[in-house]
XYZ file of C-alpha atoms in Angstrom:
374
model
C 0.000 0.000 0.000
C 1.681 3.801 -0.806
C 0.572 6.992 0.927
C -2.956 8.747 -0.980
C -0.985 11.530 -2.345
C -2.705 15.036 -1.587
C 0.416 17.139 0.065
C 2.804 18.286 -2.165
C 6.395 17.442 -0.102
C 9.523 18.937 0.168
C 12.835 16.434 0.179
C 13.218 17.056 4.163
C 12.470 14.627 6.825
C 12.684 16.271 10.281
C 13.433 13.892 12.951
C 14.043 15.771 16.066
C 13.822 19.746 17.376
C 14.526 21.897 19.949
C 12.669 25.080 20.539
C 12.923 26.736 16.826
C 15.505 24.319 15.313
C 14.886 21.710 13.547
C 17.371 18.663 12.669
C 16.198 16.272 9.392
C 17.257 13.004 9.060
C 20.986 13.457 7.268
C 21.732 16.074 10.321
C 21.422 19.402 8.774
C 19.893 21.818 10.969
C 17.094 24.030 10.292
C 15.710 26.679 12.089
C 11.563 27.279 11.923
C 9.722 29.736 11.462
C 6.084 28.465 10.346
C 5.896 25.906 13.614
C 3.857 23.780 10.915
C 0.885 25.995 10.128
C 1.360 27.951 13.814
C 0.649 24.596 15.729
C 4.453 24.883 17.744
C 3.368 27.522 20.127
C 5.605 27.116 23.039
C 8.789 25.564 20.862
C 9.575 21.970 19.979
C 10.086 19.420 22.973
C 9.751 22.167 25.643
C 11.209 20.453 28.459
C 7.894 21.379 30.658
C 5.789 20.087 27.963
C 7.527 16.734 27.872
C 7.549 15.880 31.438
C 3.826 16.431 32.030
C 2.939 14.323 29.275
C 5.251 11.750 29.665
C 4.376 11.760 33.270
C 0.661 11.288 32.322
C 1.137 8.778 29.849
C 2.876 6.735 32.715
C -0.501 7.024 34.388
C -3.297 6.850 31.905
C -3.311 7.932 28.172
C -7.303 7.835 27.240
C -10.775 6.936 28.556
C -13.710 8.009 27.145
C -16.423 10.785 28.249
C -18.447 8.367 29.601
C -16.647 9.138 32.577
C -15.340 12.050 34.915
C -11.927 13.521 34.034
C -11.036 16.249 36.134
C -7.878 17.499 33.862
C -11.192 18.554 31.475
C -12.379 21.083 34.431
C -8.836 22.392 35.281
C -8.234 22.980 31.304
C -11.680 25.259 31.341
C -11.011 27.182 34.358
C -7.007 27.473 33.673
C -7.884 28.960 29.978
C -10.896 30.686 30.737
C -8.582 32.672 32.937
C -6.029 33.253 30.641
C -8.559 34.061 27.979
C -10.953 36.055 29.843
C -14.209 34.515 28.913
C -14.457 32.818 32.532
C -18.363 32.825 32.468
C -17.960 30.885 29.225
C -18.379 27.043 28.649
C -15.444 24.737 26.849
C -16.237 22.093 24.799
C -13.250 19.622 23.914
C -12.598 18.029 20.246
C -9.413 17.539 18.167
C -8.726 19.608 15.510
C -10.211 23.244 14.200
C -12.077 21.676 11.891
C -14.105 20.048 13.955
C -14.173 23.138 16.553
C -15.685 24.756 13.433
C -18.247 22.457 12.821
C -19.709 22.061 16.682
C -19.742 25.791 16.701
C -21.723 25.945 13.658
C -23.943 23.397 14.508
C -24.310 25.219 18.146
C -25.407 28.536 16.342
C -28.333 26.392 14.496
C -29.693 24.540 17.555
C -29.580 27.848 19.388
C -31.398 30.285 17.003
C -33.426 27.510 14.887
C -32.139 28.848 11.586
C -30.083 27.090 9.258
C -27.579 29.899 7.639
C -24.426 31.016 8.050
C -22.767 34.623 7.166
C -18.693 33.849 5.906
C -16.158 36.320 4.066
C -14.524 36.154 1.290
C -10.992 34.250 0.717
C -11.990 32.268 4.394
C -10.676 29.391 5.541
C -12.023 27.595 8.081
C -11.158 23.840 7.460
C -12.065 20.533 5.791
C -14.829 18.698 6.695
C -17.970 19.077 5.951
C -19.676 22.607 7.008
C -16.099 23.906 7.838
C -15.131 23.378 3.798
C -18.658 25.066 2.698
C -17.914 27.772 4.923
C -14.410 27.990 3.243
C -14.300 30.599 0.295
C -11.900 27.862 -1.967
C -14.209 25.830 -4.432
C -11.138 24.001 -5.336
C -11.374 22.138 -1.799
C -15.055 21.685 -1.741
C -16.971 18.434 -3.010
C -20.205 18.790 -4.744
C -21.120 16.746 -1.281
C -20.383 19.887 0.849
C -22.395 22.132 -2.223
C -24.901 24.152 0.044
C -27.719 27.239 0.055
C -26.930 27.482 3.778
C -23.616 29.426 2.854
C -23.723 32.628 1.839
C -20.131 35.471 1.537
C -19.591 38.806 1.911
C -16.746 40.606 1.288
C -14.254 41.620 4.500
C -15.112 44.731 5.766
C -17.773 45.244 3.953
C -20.674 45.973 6.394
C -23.467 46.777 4.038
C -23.300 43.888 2.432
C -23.278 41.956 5.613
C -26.438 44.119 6.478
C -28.068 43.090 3.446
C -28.010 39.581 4.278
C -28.912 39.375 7.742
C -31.711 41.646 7.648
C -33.385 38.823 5.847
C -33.326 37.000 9.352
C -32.520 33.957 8.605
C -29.010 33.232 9.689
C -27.847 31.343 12.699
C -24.408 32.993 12.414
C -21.488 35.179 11.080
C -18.411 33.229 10.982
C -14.929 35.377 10.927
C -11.393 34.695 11.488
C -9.479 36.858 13.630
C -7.319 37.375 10.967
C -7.694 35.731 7.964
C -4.473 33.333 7.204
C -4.724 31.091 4.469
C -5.994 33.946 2.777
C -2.933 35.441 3.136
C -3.214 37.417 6.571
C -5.962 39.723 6.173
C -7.493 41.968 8.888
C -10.949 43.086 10.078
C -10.921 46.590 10.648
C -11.876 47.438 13.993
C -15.122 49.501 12.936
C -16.103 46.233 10.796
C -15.869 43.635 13.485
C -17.606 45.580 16.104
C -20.295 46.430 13.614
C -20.934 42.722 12.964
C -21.748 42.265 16.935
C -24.132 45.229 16.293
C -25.650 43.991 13.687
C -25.823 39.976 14.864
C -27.011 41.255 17.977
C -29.998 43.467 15.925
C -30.901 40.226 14.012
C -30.863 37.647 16.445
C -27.879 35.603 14.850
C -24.240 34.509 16.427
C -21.116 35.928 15.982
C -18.457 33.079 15.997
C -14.791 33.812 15.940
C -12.541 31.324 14.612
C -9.232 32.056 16.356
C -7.963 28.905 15.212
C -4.458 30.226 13.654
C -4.949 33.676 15.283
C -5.370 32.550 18.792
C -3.528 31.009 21.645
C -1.100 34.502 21.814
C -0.176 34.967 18.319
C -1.069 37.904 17.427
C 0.243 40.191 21.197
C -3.308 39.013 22.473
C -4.592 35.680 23.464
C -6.930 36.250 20.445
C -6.795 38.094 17.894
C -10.338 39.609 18.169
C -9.363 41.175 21.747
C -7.303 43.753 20.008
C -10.864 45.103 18.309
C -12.611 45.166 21.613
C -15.735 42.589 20.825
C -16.773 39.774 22.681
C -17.914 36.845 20.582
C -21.176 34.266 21.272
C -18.775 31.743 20.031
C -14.483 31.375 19.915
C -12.795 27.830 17.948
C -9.276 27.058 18.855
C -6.646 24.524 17.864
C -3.759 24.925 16.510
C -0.970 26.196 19.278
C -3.518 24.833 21.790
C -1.630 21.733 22.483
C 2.015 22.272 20.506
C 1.534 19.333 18.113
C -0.577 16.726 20.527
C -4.596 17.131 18.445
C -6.818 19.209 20.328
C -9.229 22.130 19.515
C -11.345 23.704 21.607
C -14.998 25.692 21.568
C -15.915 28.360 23.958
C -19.784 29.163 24.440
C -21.682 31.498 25.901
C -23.541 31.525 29.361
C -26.558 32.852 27.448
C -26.335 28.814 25.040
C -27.772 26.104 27.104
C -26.088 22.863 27.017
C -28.012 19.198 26.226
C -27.026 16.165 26.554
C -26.240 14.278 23.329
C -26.260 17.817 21.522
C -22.590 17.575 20.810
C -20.203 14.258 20.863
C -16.783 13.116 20.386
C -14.724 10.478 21.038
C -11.575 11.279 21.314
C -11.833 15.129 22.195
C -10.785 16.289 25.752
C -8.557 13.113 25.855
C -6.267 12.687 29.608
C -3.003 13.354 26.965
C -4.799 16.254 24.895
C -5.881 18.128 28.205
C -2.496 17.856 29.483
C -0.676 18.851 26.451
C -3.232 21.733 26.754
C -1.873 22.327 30.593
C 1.332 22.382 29.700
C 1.055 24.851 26.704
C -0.924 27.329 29.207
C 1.795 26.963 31.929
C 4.637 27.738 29.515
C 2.415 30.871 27.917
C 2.148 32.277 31.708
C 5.162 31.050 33.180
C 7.643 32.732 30.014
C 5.110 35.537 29.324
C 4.624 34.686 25.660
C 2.035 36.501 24.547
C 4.127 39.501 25.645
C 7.342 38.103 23.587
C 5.025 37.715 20.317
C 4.094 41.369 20.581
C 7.271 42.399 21.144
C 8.944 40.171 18.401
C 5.996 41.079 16.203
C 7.371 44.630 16.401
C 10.889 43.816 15.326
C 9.732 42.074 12.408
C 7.894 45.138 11.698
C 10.711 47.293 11.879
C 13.232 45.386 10.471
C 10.669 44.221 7.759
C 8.195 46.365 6.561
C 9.379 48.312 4.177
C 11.924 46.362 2.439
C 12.241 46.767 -1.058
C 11.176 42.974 -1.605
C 7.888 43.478 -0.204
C 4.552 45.193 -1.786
C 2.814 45.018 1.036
C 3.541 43.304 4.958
C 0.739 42.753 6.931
C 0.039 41.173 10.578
C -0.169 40.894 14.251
C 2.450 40.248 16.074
C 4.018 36.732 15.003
C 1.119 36.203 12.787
C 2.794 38.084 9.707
C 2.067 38.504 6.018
C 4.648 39.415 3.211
C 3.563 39.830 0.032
C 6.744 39.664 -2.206
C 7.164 41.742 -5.581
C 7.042 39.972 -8.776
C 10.778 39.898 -8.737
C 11.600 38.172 -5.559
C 8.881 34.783 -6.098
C 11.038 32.688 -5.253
C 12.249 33.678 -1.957
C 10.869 31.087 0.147
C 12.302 28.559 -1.085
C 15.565 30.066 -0.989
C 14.854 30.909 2.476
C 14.896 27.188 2.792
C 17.305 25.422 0.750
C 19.998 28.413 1.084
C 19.822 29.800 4.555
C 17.535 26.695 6.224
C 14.365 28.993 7.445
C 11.194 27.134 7.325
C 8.477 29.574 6.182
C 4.845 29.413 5.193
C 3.203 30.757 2.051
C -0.522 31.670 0.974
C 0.330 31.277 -2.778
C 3.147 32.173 -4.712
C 3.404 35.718 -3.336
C 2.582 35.733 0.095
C 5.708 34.364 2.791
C 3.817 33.805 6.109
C 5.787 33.711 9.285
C 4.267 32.027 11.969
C 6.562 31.096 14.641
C 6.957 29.535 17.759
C 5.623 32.215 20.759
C 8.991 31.469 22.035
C 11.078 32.821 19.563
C 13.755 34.965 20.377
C 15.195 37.933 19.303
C 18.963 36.375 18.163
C 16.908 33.605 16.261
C 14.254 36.770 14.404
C 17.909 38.887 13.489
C 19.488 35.652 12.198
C 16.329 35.417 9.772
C 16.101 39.130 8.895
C 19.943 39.257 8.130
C 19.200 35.719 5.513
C 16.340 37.900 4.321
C 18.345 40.695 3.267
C 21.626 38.812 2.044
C 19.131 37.315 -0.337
C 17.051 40.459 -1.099
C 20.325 42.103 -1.861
């Protein structure tokens, strides 16, 4: 049997890593700056990280939610802390796909209505609502074809107004910032127009802080640099710093029923302690304060070099949209000076490291940048 071959691979096998380096499989070292699509939050093999889950694997690695697991209840207090929705409820899955769809299918048991307000170049995962709800036709079945589906542009507030004053949506779904896309922004007088106006016509306002949460962007999401509260927040990615978990936070005013959501594997003993462990290291190393300040010197050092039409971005959640000239660079970055970086098409680098990185490790990458740039 061979592999079913949708991911188009580089010739690089990483085998082991340390904080932001990587070492593949012949020993060359690499040093990363995309954490693999913002999932390394707190730095590969944090030495905190490892101990609590190797200590809890000695003790017990699953059972299902059949039964009480009190590491589920310490996860929801510990992040509703850190978070600041403490009068919220968590509900535990494995991925943010999934964390899309339950919050979805939340918004339509709560309001009765069956549509859902998304934006333009969105991205909000694979399966089945969260790929109809994803603004990339190319990705989407004629299984997931749907009426329930309707996009706006971003930032675009009349046109969001046009649709919901026909009062049938259960929802507006929005990134924090949009990053397949290519890292694109709400303005602030957008997203706190959408509360207005879901709160006006009786539908949800979800935010999927899936690759903008967890500290990213200087905040612990994104959407708490606008000032808004949402019904609904989806997490994953740097939630658990590789282990699968993703997370949805709900409202006090969204009553719970049993049987109205499900999952097997979600809130896992391992997950909820990789979950721990990532919140302990966030606190413990102030990391949401490093990825503001680290966000800055990428700004500075960054923003206006001559390779870039436009950089764009939240503190380690960053944008560059290269020139015509420079496509290219990435891989370069790679197979020259050994930087793992993302993309969002030919054009767009995407830098989404570790919330651990460090300022000798961000100068190492800006002085590549510019030796290549030259």
């Amino acid at each position: 049997m061979n592999l079913f071959e949708v991911y188009k691979l580089w010739d690089i096998e990483p085998v082991k890593g340390l904080d932001t380096t990587l070492w593949d499989k012949n020993g060359e070292t690499y040093t990363d700056l995309y954490g693999g699509h913002a999932v390394i939050s707190v730095g590969h093999c944090h030495p905190h990280y490892v101990k609590m889950m190797s200590e809890q694997l000695n003790k017990l690695g699953f059972y299902s939610n059949a039964v009480q697991n009190s590491l589920q209840s310490d996860l929801a207090v510990r992040l509703g802390r850190v978070c600041g929705y403490e009068d919220y409820k968590l509900f535990l899955c494995n991925s943010g796909a999934e964390a899309n769809e339950n919050a979805l299918k939340v918004a339509s048991f709560h309001t009765g209505k069956a549509k859902v307000l998304a934006f333009r170049k969105a991205f909000h995962g694979r399966t089945s609502g969260a790929v109809a709800a994803t603004d990339n036709p190319k990705i989407q079945a004629p299984f997931n074809a749907t009426e329930n589906i309707v996009f706006a542009p971003l930032n675009d507030l009349e046109a969001v107004a046009a649709e919901l004053s026909k009062g049938d949506f259960a929802a507006v779904i929005i990134e924090g910032i949009q990053g397949v896309a290519g890292i694109f922004e709400p303005t602030v007088e957008f997203i706190n127009g959408l509360r207005e106006l879901c709160d006006k016509y009786g539908c949800l306002l979800i935010l999927d802080e899936i690759q903008s949460g967890y500290g990213r962007t200087g905040k612990f999401y994104a959407h708490q640099h606008y000032g808004v509260r949402a019904d609904i927040v989806t997490m994953a990615k740097g939630m658990g710093n590789g282990f699968p978990i993703g997370g949805v936070i709900i409202s006090p005013s969204i009553k719970a029923s049993f049987g109205m959501l499900g999952t097997t594997f979600g809130g896992n003993h391992l997950a909820c302690t990789a979950a721990l462990a990532v919140l302990d290291i966030i606190e413990n190393e102030h990391l949401v304060e490093n990825a503001a300040r680290m966000g800055e010197y990428f700004a500075k050092e960054l923003s206006s070099d001559k390779a870039l039409k436009e950089y764009r971005g939240k503190g380690l959640m960053i944008g560059m949209e290269l020139k015509d000239e420079y496509v290219g660079l990435r891989d370069r970055l790679l197979f020259e000076k050994h930087f793992f970086t993302g993309a969002a098409g030919a054009q767009v680098i995407r830098l989404l490291p570790s919330l651990t990185v460090s300022e000798q490790t961000a100068e190492s990458f800006v002085n590549a940048w510019k030796e290549l740039t030259i």
